[in-house]
């Protein structure tokens, strides 16, 4: 068990470096998209991104200012980490349908066919199947030892907790990043909004006739940053809630199977007393 924990910690540290690399890469790609795609000469009148008027949506977003590439990077982070979490969580659920697997396993356990349930776990694979298989193996051990119902219950639950503590944290990895992007997207958009409004009010405060072009540019920058920041937050909220729900379902499946195993053992002990 100690070796497994050391490997888990090593994998966690390595995963942290990968996450940092992904964050840096997303920001870098966001800057490239903003500079070379949105800021392309063909998106502006006269071919000048700095002084030309934007002629399409890409040019308008480019005029959103220096906050836009950062917001684009955050948007890319949400997409990348969401895809990564989807793959990991789908793998944790196993190869087949999880609901069907749970129904078959519980049916086998209640019927006393523990070996059949273990075979189902081997076929299903994934974090849930691994945790249930460990509990089933422990069930066979306590059954041979002839432990009381209370002792068996404690032993089986402890086994499930140990396996879950190793399996489930991998599912929650990077979820903190996605949840942080909910707030960061909104705050980044707000920062861009404030920056744009400062420019707009600066144009109004200029001596003589207000610079209408500068005023329009400032308001446009504010609205573009607001829209980009809100879009990032919306996607992050949807992804976070979706994956949290899936993780809760996996955890519930493990707990439900553990309860079924314990109840089966109690029924077994009760039959011996009769």
PDB file of C-alpha atoms in Angstrom:
ATOM      1  CA  UNK A   1       0.000   0.000   0.000  1.00  0.00           C
ATOM      2  CA  UNK A   2       2.896   2.380   0.768  1.00  0.00           C
ATOM      3  CA  UNK A   3       4.392   1.819  -2.680  1.00  0.00           C
ATOM      4  CA  UNK A   4       1.026   2.545  -4.274  1.00  0.00           C
ATOM      5  CA  UNK A   5       0.732   5.826  -2.342  1.00  0.00           C
ATOM      6  CA  UNK A   6       4.265   6.854  -3.376  1.00  0.00           C
ATOM      7  CA  UNK A   7       3.404   6.171  -7.007  1.00  0.00           C
ATOM      8  CA  UNK A   8       0.158   8.133  -6.635  1.00  0.00           C
ATOM      9  CA  UNK A   9       2.011  11.125  -5.164  1.00  0.00           C
ATOM     10  CA  UNK A  10       4.630  10.960  -7.925  1.00  0.00           C
ATOM     11  CA  UNK A  11       1.911  10.832 -10.557  1.00  0.00           C
ATOM     12  CA  UNK A  12       0.164  13.780  -8.887  1.00  0.00           C
ATOM     13  CA  UNK A  13       3.333  15.904  -8.935  1.00  0.00           C
ATOM     14  CA  UNK A  14       3.956  15.061 -12.572  1.00  0.00           C
ATOM     15  CA  UNK A  15       0.339  15.883 -13.394  1.00  0.00           C
ATOM     16  CA  UNK A  16       0.734  19.288 -11.744  1.00  0.00           C
ATOM     17  CA  UNK A  17       3.603  20.142 -14.082  1.00  0.00           C
ATOM     18  CA  UNK A  18       1.521  19.032 -17.054  1.00  0.00           C
ATOM     19  CA  UNK A  19      -1.352  21.261 -15.918  1.00  0.00           C
ATOM     20  CA  UNK A  20       0.974  24.267 -15.646  1.00  0.00           C
ATOM     21  CA  UNK A  21       2.312  23.545 -19.124  1.00  0.00           C
ATOM     22  CA  UNK A  22      -1.231  23.350 -20.519  1.00  0.00           C
ATOM     23  CA  UNK A  23      -2.141  26.677 -18.882  1.00  0.00           C
ATOM     24  CA  UNK A  24       0.950  28.386 -20.325  1.00  0.00           C
ATOM     25  CA  UNK A  25       0.344  26.820 -23.743  1.00  0.00           C
ATOM     26  CA  UNK A  26      -3.300  27.957 -23.806  1.00  0.00           C
ATOM     27  CA  UNK A  27      -2.345  31.553 -22.989  1.00  0.00           C
ATOM     28  CA  UNK A  28       0.386  31.455 -25.653  1.00  0.00           C
ATOM     29  CA  UNK A  29      -2.029  30.095 -28.264  1.00  0.00           C
ATOM     30  CA  UNK A  30      -4.557  32.742 -27.241  1.00  0.00           C
ATOM     31  CA  UNK A  31      -1.961  35.456 -27.887  1.00  0.00           C
ATOM     32  CA  UNK A  32      -1.133  33.932 -31.291  1.00  0.00           C
ATOM     33  CA  UNK A  33      -4.815  33.773 -32.292  1.00  0.00           C
ATOM     34  CA  UNK A  34      -5.372  37.364 -31.207  1.00  0.00           C
ATOM     35  CA  UNK A  35      -2.237  38.703 -32.879  1.00  0.00           C
ATOM     36  CA  UNK A  36      -2.081  36.801 -36.161  1.00  0.00           C
ATOM     37  CA  UNK A  37      -5.640  35.632 -36.865  1.00  0.00           C
ATOM     38  CA  UNK A  38      -7.820  38.349 -35.386  1.00  0.00           C
ATOM     39  CA  UNK A  39      -5.185  40.982 -36.060  1.00  0.00           C
ATOM     40  CA  UNK A  40      -4.656  39.946 -39.691  1.00  0.00           C
ATOM     41  CA  UNK A  41      -4.490  42.852 -42.168  1.00  0.00           C
ATOM     42  CA  UNK A  42      -7.461  41.494 -44.118  1.00  0.00           C
ATOM     43  CA  UNK A  43      -9.753  42.144 -41.140  1.00  0.00           C
ATOM     44  CA  UNK A  44      -9.297  45.924 -41.296  1.00  0.00           C
ATOM     45  CA  UNK A  45      -9.860  48.769 -43.732  1.00  0.00           C
ATOM     46  CA  UNK A  46      -6.581  49.829 -45.307  1.00  0.00           C
ATOM     47  CA  UNK A  47      -4.892  46.672 -43.974  1.00  0.00           C
ATOM     48  CA  UNK A  48      -3.759  48.395 -40.773  1.00  0.00           C
ATOM     49  CA  UNK A  49      -4.875  46.668 -37.540  1.00  0.00           C
ATOM     50  CA  UNK A  50      -3.904  49.651 -35.388  1.00  0.00           C
ATOM     51  CA  UNK A  51      -5.625  52.486 -37.243  1.00  0.00           C
ATOM     52  CA  UNK A  52      -7.961  50.726 -39.662  1.00  0.00           C
ATOM     53  CA  UNK A  53     -11.636  50.156 -38.962  1.00  0.00           C
ATOM     54  CA  UNK A  54     -12.546  46.457 -38.485  1.00  0.00           C
ATOM     55  CA  UNK A  55     -14.610  45.029 -41.326  1.00  0.00           C
ATOM     56  CA  UNK A  56     -15.615  41.737 -39.674  1.00  0.00           C
ATOM     57  CA  UNK A  57     -16.128  40.082 -36.289  1.00  0.00           C
ATOM     58  CA  UNK A  58     -12.498  38.962 -35.952  1.00  0.00           C
ATOM     59  CA  UNK A  59     -11.312  42.525 -36.395  1.00  0.00           C
ATOM     60  CA  UNK A  60     -13.833  43.774 -33.850  1.00  0.00           C
ATOM     61  CA  UNK A  61     -12.667  41.240 -31.261  1.00  0.00           C
ATOM     62  CA  UNK A  62      -9.046  42.224 -31.928  1.00  0.00           C
ATOM     63  CA  UNK A  63      -9.963  45.787 -31.001  1.00  0.00           C
ATOM     64  CA  UNK A  64     -10.991  44.496 -27.579  1.00  0.00           C
ATOM     65  CA  UNK A  65      -7.494  45.247 -26.312  1.00  0.00           C
ATOM     66  CA  UNK A  66      -4.788  43.430 -24.378  1.00  0.00           C
ATOM     67  CA  UNK A  67      -7.242  41.518 -22.150  1.00  0.00           C
ATOM     68  CA  UNK A  68      -8.683  39.611 -25.120  1.00  0.00           C
ATOM     69  CA  UNK A  69      -5.738  37.183 -25.621  1.00  0.00           C
ATOM     70  CA  UNK A  70      -5.790  36.349 -21.901  1.00  0.00           C
ATOM     71  CA  UNK A  71      -9.537  35.671 -22.046  1.00  0.00           C
ATOM     72  CA  UNK A  72      -9.007  33.560 -25.171  1.00  0.00           C
ATOM     73  CA  UNK A  73      -6.378  31.596 -23.259  1.00  0.00           C
ATOM     74  CA  UNK A  74      -8.875  31.002 -20.435  1.00  0.00           C
ATOM     75  CA  UNK A  75     -11.491  29.874 -22.932  1.00  0.00           C
ATOM     76  CA  UNK A  76      -9.009  27.397 -24.408  1.00  0.00           C
ATOM     77  CA  UNK A  77      -8.184  26.155 -20.888  1.00  0.00           C
ATOM     78  CA  UNK A  78     -11.855  25.387 -20.256  1.00  0.00           C
ATOM     79  CA  UNK A  79     -12.083  23.452 -23.521  1.00  0.00           C
ATOM     80  CA  UNK A  80      -8.814  21.532 -23.038  1.00  0.00           C
ATOM     81  CA  UNK A  81      -9.392  20.596 -19.395  1.00  0.00           C
ATOM     82  CA  UNK A  82     -13.018  19.688 -20.107  1.00  0.00           C
ATOM     83  CA  UNK A  83     -11.954  17.282 -22.857  1.00  0.00           C
ATOM     84  CA  UNK A  84      -9.261  15.838 -20.563  1.00  0.00           C
ATOM     85  CA  UNK A  85     -11.736  15.346 -17.685  1.00  0.00           C
ATOM     86  CA  UNK A  86     -14.301  13.768 -20.015  1.00  0.00           C
ATOM     87  CA  UNK A  87     -11.747  11.194 -21.184  1.00  0.00           C
ATOM     88  CA  UNK A  88     -10.559  10.402 -17.636  1.00  0.00           C
ATOM     89  CA  UNK A  89     -14.059  10.124 -16.147  1.00  0.00           C
ATOM     90  CA  UNK A  90     -15.285   8.000 -19.057  1.00  0.00           C
ATOM     91  CA  UNK A  91     -12.309   5.684 -18.541  1.00  0.00           C
ATOM     92  CA  UNK A  92     -13.042   5.499 -14.800  1.00  0.00           C
ATOM     93  CA  UNK A  93     -16.617   4.385 -15.521  1.00  0.00           C
ATOM     94  CA  UNK A  94     -15.232   1.419 -17.459  1.00  0.00           C
ATOM     95  CA  UNK A  95     -15.824  -0.157 -20.839  1.00  0.00           C
ATOM     96  CA  UNK A  96     -19.517  -1.031 -20.682  1.00  0.00           C
ATOM     97  CA  UNK A  97     -22.606   0.764 -19.458  1.00  0.00           C
ATOM     98  CA  UNK A  98     -22.094   1.616 -15.780  1.00  0.00           C
ATOM     99  CA  UNK A  99     -25.755   1.229 -14.769  1.00  0.00           C
ATOM    100  CA  UNK A 100     -25.965  -2.224 -16.366  1.00  0.00           C
ATOM    101  CA  UNK A 101     -22.676  -3.214 -14.742  1.00  0.00           C
ATOM    102  CA  UNK A 102     -23.911  -2.135 -11.305  1.00  0.00           C
ATOM    103  CA  UNK A 103     -27.188  -4.007 -11.771  1.00  0.00           C
ATOM    104  CA  UNK A 104     -25.373  -7.202 -12.804  1.00  0.00           C
ATOM    105  CA  UNK A 105     -22.848  -6.963  -9.963  1.00  0.00           C
ATOM    106  CA  UNK A 106     -25.497  -6.360  -7.312  1.00  0.00           C
ATOM    107  CA  UNK A 107     -27.556  -9.245  -8.692  1.00  0.00           C
ATOM    108  CA  UNK A 108     -24.527 -11.559  -8.495  1.00  0.00           C
ATOM    109  CA  UNK A 109     -23.645 -10.386  -4.969  1.00  0.00           C
ATOM    110  CA  UNK A 110     -27.168 -10.876  -3.648  1.00  0.00           C
ATOM    111  CA  UNK A 111     -27.205 -14.342  -5.192  1.00  0.00           C
ATOM    112  CA  UNK A 112     -23.915 -15.158  -3.483  1.00  0.00           C
ATOM    113  CA  UNK A 113     -22.024 -15.485  -6.793  1.00  0.00           C
ATOM    114  CA  UNK A 114     -18.980 -13.477  -5.715  1.00  0.00           C
ATOM    115  CA  UNK A 115     -16.661 -15.023  -8.307  1.00  0.00           C
ATOM    116  CA  UNK A 116     -19.101 -14.056 -11.048  1.00  0.00           C
ATOM    117  CA  UNK A 117     -19.189 -10.484  -9.706  1.00  0.00           C
ATOM    118  CA  UNK A 118     -15.373 -10.352  -9.721  1.00  0.00           C
ATOM    119  CA  UNK A 119     -15.311 -11.509 -13.349  1.00  0.00           C
ATOM    120  CA  UNK A 120     -17.759  -8.724 -14.201  1.00  0.00           C
ATOM    121  CA  UNK A 121     -15.401  -6.224 -12.542  1.00  0.00           C
ATOM    122  CA  UNK A 122     -12.469  -7.585 -14.573  1.00  0.00           C
ATOM    123  CA  UNK A 123     -14.473  -7.155 -17.779  1.00  0.00           C
ATOM    124  CA  UNK A 124     -15.732  -3.679 -16.891  1.00  0.00           C
ATOM    125  CA  UNK A 125     -12.370  -2.263 -15.728  1.00  0.00           C
ATOM    126  CA  UNK A 126     -12.115   1.357 -14.552  1.00  0.00           C
ATOM    127  CA  UNK A 127     -11.953   2.974 -11.102  1.00  0.00           C
ATOM    128  CA  UNK A 128     -15.430   1.888 -10.020  1.00  0.00           C
ATOM    129  CA  UNK A 129     -14.853  -1.750 -10.985  1.00  0.00           C
ATOM    130  CA  UNK A 130     -11.449  -1.754  -9.284  1.00  0.00           C
ATOM    131  CA  UNK A 131     -12.906  -0.467  -6.016  1.00  0.00           C
ATOM    132  CA  UNK A 132     -15.776  -2.965  -6.073  1.00  0.00           C
ATOM    133  CA  UNK A 133     -13.428  -5.834  -6.919  1.00  0.00           C
ATOM    134  CA  UNK A 134     -11.217  -4.982  -3.921  1.00  0.00           C
ATOM    135  CA  UNK A 135     -14.285  -5.015  -1.685  1.00  0.00           C
ATOM    136  CA  UNK A 136     -15.364  -8.379  -3.105  1.00  0.00           C
ATOM    137  CA  UNK A 137     -11.927  -9.899  -2.529  1.00  0.00           C
ATOM    138  CA  UNK A 138     -12.007  -8.570   1.031  1.00  0.00           C
ATOM    139  CA  UNK A 139     -15.490 -10.067   1.407  1.00  0.00           C
ATOM    140  CA  UNK A 140     -14.117 -13.489   0.529  1.00  0.00           C
ATOM    141  CA  UNK A 141     -11.318 -13.024   3.075  1.00  0.00           C
ATOM    142  CA  UNK A 142     -13.610 -12.038   5.963  1.00  0.00           C
ATOM    143  CA  UNK A 143     -15.966 -14.850   5.027  1.00  0.00           C
ATOM    144  CA  UNK A 144     -13.121 -17.366   5.435  1.00  0.00           C
ATOM    145  CA  UNK A 145     -12.058 -15.774   8.710  1.00  0.00           C
ATOM    146  CA  UNK A 146     -15.608 -15.955  10.060  1.00  0.00           C
ATOM    147  CA  UNK A 147     -15.713 -12.369  11.361  1.00  0.00           C
ATOM    148  CA  UNK A 148     -18.819 -10.972  13.033  1.00  0.00           C
ATOM    149  CA  UNK A 149     -21.126  -8.735  11.025  1.00  0.00           C
ATOM    150  CA  UNK A 150     -19.766  -5.589  12.717  1.00  0.00           C
ATOM    151  CA  UNK A 151     -16.145  -6.586  12.172  1.00  0.00           C
ATOM    152  CA  UNK A 152     -16.790  -7.553   8.564  1.00  0.00           C
ATOM    153  CA  UNK A 153     -18.669  -4.320   7.911  1.00  0.00           C
ATOM    154  CA  UNK A 154     -15.803  -2.244   9.280  1.00  0.00           C
ATOM    155  CA  UNK A 155     -13.196  -4.233   7.354  1.00  0.00           C
ATOM    156  CA  UNK A 156     -15.028  -4.038   4.023  1.00  0.00           C
ATOM    157  CA  UNK A 157     -15.818  -0.339   4.370  1.00  0.00           C
ATOM    158  CA  UNK A 158     -12.200   0.365   5.280  1.00  0.00           C
ATOM    159  CA  UNK A 159     -11.029  -1.488   2.173  1.00  0.00           C
ATOM    160  CA  UNK A 160     -13.418   0.525   0.000  1.00  0.00           C
ATOM    161  CA  UNK A 161     -12.244   3.793   1.550  1.00  0.00           C
ATOM    162  CA  UNK A 162      -8.581   2.931   0.950  1.00  0.00           C
ATOM    163  CA  UNK A 163      -9.133   1.989  -2.679  1.00  0.00           C
ATOM    164  CA  UNK A 164     -11.384   5.000  -3.267  1.00  0.00           C
ATOM    165  CA  UNK A 165      -8.779   7.317  -1.739  1.00  0.00           C
ATOM    166  CA  UNK A 166      -6.362   6.133  -4.428  1.00  0.00           C
ATOM    167  CA  UNK A 167      -8.764   5.910  -7.371  1.00  0.00           C
ATOM    168  CA  UNK A 168     -11.126   8.875  -6.994  1.00  0.00           C
ATOM    169  CA  UNK A 169      -8.690  11.796  -6.490  1.00  0.00           C
ATOM    170  CA  UNK A 170      -7.551  11.362 -10.089  1.00  0.00           C
ATOM    171  CA  UNK A 171     -11.115  12.145 -11.141  1.00  0.00           C
ATOM    172  CA  UNK A 172     -11.092  15.435  -9.230  1.00  0.00           C
ATOM    173  CA  UNK A 173      -7.750  16.527 -10.639  1.00  0.00           C
ATOM    174  CA  UNK A 174      -7.938  19.821 -12.600  1.00  0.00           C
ATOM    175  CA  UNK A 175     -11.487  20.389 -11.366  1.00  0.00           C
ATOM    176  CA  UNK A 176     -10.092  23.203  -9.220  1.00  0.00           C
ATOM    177  CA  UNK A 177      -8.730  24.854 -12.357  1.00  0.00           C
ATOM    178  CA  UNK A 178     -12.110  24.663 -14.085  1.00  0.00           C
ATOM    179  CA  UNK A 179     -13.892  26.065 -11.016  1.00  0.00           C
ATOM    180  CA  UNK A 180     -11.325  28.882 -10.779  1.00  0.00           C
ATOM    181  CA  UNK A 181     -11.942  29.799 -14.430  1.00  0.00           C
ATOM    182  CA  UNK A 182     -15.588  30.477 -13.550  1.00  0.00           C
ATOM    183  CA  UNK A 183     -14.504  33.458 -11.452  1.00  0.00           C
ATOM    184  CA  UNK A 184     -11.403  34.378 -13.449  1.00  0.00           C
ATOM    185  CA  UNK A 185     -13.384  34.576 -16.696  1.00  0.00           C
ATOM    186  CA  UNK A 186     -15.865  36.989 -15.147  1.00  0.00           C
ATOM    187  CA  UNK A 187     -13.165  39.068 -13.458  1.00  0.00           C
ATOM    188  CA  UNK A 188     -11.055  39.171 -16.622  1.00  0.00           C
ATOM    189  CA  UNK A 189     -14.047  40.339 -18.624  1.00  0.00           C
ATOM    190  CA  UNK A 190     -14.800  42.954 -15.954  1.00  0.00           C
ATOM    191  CA  UNK A 191     -11.211  44.195 -16.102  1.00  0.00           C
ATOM    192  CA  UNK A 192     -11.475  44.558 -19.872  1.00  0.00           C
ATOM    193  CA  UNK A 193     -14.819  46.306 -19.457  1.00  0.00           C
ATOM    194  CA  UNK A 194     -13.338  48.823 -17.038  1.00  0.00           C
ATOM    195  CA  UNK A 195     -10.378  49.389 -19.361  1.00  0.00           C
ATOM    196  CA  UNK A 196     -12.697  50.064 -22.282  1.00  0.00           C
ATOM    197  CA  UNK A 197     -14.907  52.410 -20.272  1.00  0.00           C
ATOM    198  CA  UNK A 198     -11.853  54.368 -19.129  1.00  0.00           C
ATOM    199  CA  UNK A 199     -10.977  54.947 -22.777  1.00  0.00           C
ATOM    200  CA  UNK A 200     -14.576  55.884 -23.581  1.00  0.00           C
ATOM    201  CA  UNK A 201     -14.810  58.436 -20.775  1.00  0.00           C
ATOM    202  CA  UNK A 202     -11.362  59.700 -21.731  1.00  0.00           C
ATOM    203  CA  UNK A 203     -12.739  60.481 -25.183  1.00  0.00           C
ATOM    204  CA  UNK A 204     -15.722  62.296 -23.626  1.00  0.00           C
ATOM    205  CA  UNK A 205     -13.434  64.300 -21.362  1.00  0.00           C
ATOM    206  CA  UNK A 206     -11.200  65.533 -24.190  1.00  0.00           C
ATOM    207  CA  UNK A 207     -11.210  69.238 -24.850  1.00  0.00           C
ATOM    208  CA  UNK A 208     -13.587  70.496 -27.505  1.00  0.00           C
ATOM    209  CA  UNK A 209     -15.724  68.054 -29.482  1.00  0.00           C
ATOM    210  CA  UNK A 210     -15.523  64.501 -28.109  1.00  0.00           C
ATOM    211  CA  UNK A 211     -13.589  62.053 -30.276  1.00  0.00           C
ATOM    212  CA  UNK A 212     -16.426  59.863 -31.516  1.00  0.00           C
ATOM    213  CA  UNK A 213     -14.060  57.241 -32.937  1.00  0.00           C
ATOM    214  CA  UNK A 214     -12.205  56.918 -29.626  1.00  0.00           C
ATOM    215  CA  UNK A 215     -15.532  56.829 -27.764  1.00  0.00           C
ATOM    216  CA  UNK A 216     -16.851  54.035 -29.998  1.00  0.00           C
ATOM    217  CA  UNK A 217     -13.577  52.124 -29.672  1.00  0.00           C
ATOM    218  CA  UNK A 218     -13.683  52.296 -25.889  1.00  0.00           C
ATOM    219  CA  UNK A 219     -17.292  51.116 -25.670  1.00  0.00           C
ATOM    220  CA  UNK A 220     -16.592  48.351 -28.202  1.00  0.00           C
ATOM    221  CA  UNK A 221     -13.598  47.174 -26.175  1.00  0.00           C
ATOM    222  CA  UNK A 222     -15.694  47.100 -23.018  1.00  0.00           C
ATOM    223  CA  UNK A 223     -18.493  45.053 -24.584  1.00  0.00           C
ATOM    224  CA  UNK A 224     -16.148  42.616 -26.345  1.00  0.00           C
ATOM    225  CA  UNK A 225     -14.305  41.837 -23.125  1.00  0.00           C
ATOM    226  CA  UNK A 226     -17.586  41.461 -21.251  1.00  0.00           C
ATOM    227  CA  UNK A 227     -18.935  38.985 -23.822  1.00  0.00           C
ATOM    228  CA  UNK A 228     -15.697  36.968 -23.929  1.00  0.00           C
ATOM    229  CA  UNK A 229     -15.415  36.806 -20.143  1.00  0.00           C
ATOM    230  CA  UNK A 230     -19.050  35.766 -19.688  1.00  0.00           C
ATOM    231  CA  UNK A 231     -18.716  33.090 -22.386  1.00  0.00           C
ATOM    232  CA  UNK A 232     -15.686  31.643 -20.613  1.00  0.00           C
ATOM    233  CA  UNK A 233     -17.505  31.583 -17.267  1.00  0.00           C
ATOM    234  CA  UNK A 234     -20.631  29.973 -18.743  1.00  0.00           C
ATOM    235  CA  UNK A 235     -18.643  27.138 -20.325  1.00  0.00           C
ATOM    236  CA  UNK A 236     -16.630  26.644 -17.121  1.00  0.00           C
ATOM    237  CA  UNK A 237     -19.813  26.469 -14.993  1.00  0.00           C
ATOM    238  CA  UNK A 238     -21.422  23.920 -17.319  1.00  0.00           C
ATOM    239  CA  UNK A 239     -18.269  21.779 -17.433  1.00  0.00           C
ATOM    240  CA  UNK A 240     -17.710  21.920 -13.669  1.00  0.00           C
ATOM    241  CA  UNK A 241     -21.278  20.997 -12.771  1.00  0.00           C
ATOM    242  CA  UNK A 242     -21.396  18.236 -15.382  1.00  0.00           C
ATOM    243  CA  UNK A 243     -18.167  16.566 -14.246  1.00  0.00           C
ATOM    244  CA  UNK A 244     -18.961  17.019 -10.550  1.00  0.00           C
ATOM    245  CA  UNK A 245     -22.257  15.244 -11.113  1.00  0.00           C
ATOM    246  CA  UNK A 246     -20.528  12.374 -12.924  1.00  0.00           C
ATOM    247  CA  UNK A 247     -17.928  12.015 -10.148  1.00  0.00           C
ATOM    248  CA  UNK A 248     -20.707  11.942  -7.542  1.00  0.00           C
ATOM    249  CA  UNK A 249     -22.458   9.203  -9.524  1.00  0.00           C
ATOM    250  CA  UNK A 250     -19.268   7.106  -9.588  1.00  0.00           C
ATOM    251  CA  UNK A 251     -18.732   7.580  -5.853  1.00  0.00           C
ATOM    252  CA  UNK A 252     -22.357   6.683  -5.139  1.00  0.00           C
ATOM    253  CA  UNK A 253     -22.013   3.523  -7.238  1.00  0.00           C
ATOM    254  CA  UNK A 254     -19.028   2.400  -5.147  1.00  0.00           C
ATOM    255  CA  UNK A 255     -20.817   3.149  -1.857  1.00  0.00           C
ATOM    256  CA  UNK A 256     -23.955   1.374  -3.051  1.00  0.00           C
ATOM    257  CA  UNK A 257     -21.981  -1.736  -3.992  1.00  0.00           C
ATOM    258  CA  UNK A 258     -20.168  -1.649  -0.636  1.00  0.00           C
ATOM    259  CA  UNK A 259     -23.488  -1.538   1.228  1.00  0.00           C
ATOM    260  CA  UNK A 260     -24.788  -4.469  -0.820  1.00  0.00           C
ATOM    261  CA  UNK A 261     -21.662  -6.512  -0.010  1.00  0.00           C
ATOM    262  CA  UNK A 262     -21.983  -5.797   3.712  1.00  0.00           C
ATOM    263  CA  UNK A 263     -25.688  -6.677   3.733  1.00  0.00           C
ATOM    264  CA  UNK A 264     -24.926  -9.916   1.897  1.00  0.00           C
ATOM    265  CA  UNK A 265     -22.379 -10.870   4.546  1.00  0.00           C
ATOM    266  CA  UNK A 266     -24.839 -10.097   7.324  1.00  0.00           C
ATOM    267  CA  UNK A 267     -27.379 -12.337   5.615  1.00  0.00           C
ATOM    268  CA  UNK A 268     -24.706 -15.039   5.376  1.00  0.00           C
ATOM    269  CA  UNK A 269     -23.897 -14.772   9.102  1.00  0.00           C
ATOM    270  CA  UNK A 270     -27.577 -14.822   9.932  1.00  0.00           C
ATOM    271  CA  UNK A 271     -28.092 -18.044   7.983  1.00  0.00           C
ATOM    272  CA  UNK A 272     -25.314 -19.710   9.995  1.00  0.00           C
ATOM    273  CA  UNK A 273     -27.078 -18.966  13.272  1.00  0.00           C
ATOM    274  CA  UNK A 274     -30.311 -20.578  12.129  1.00  0.00           C
TER     275      UNK A 274
END
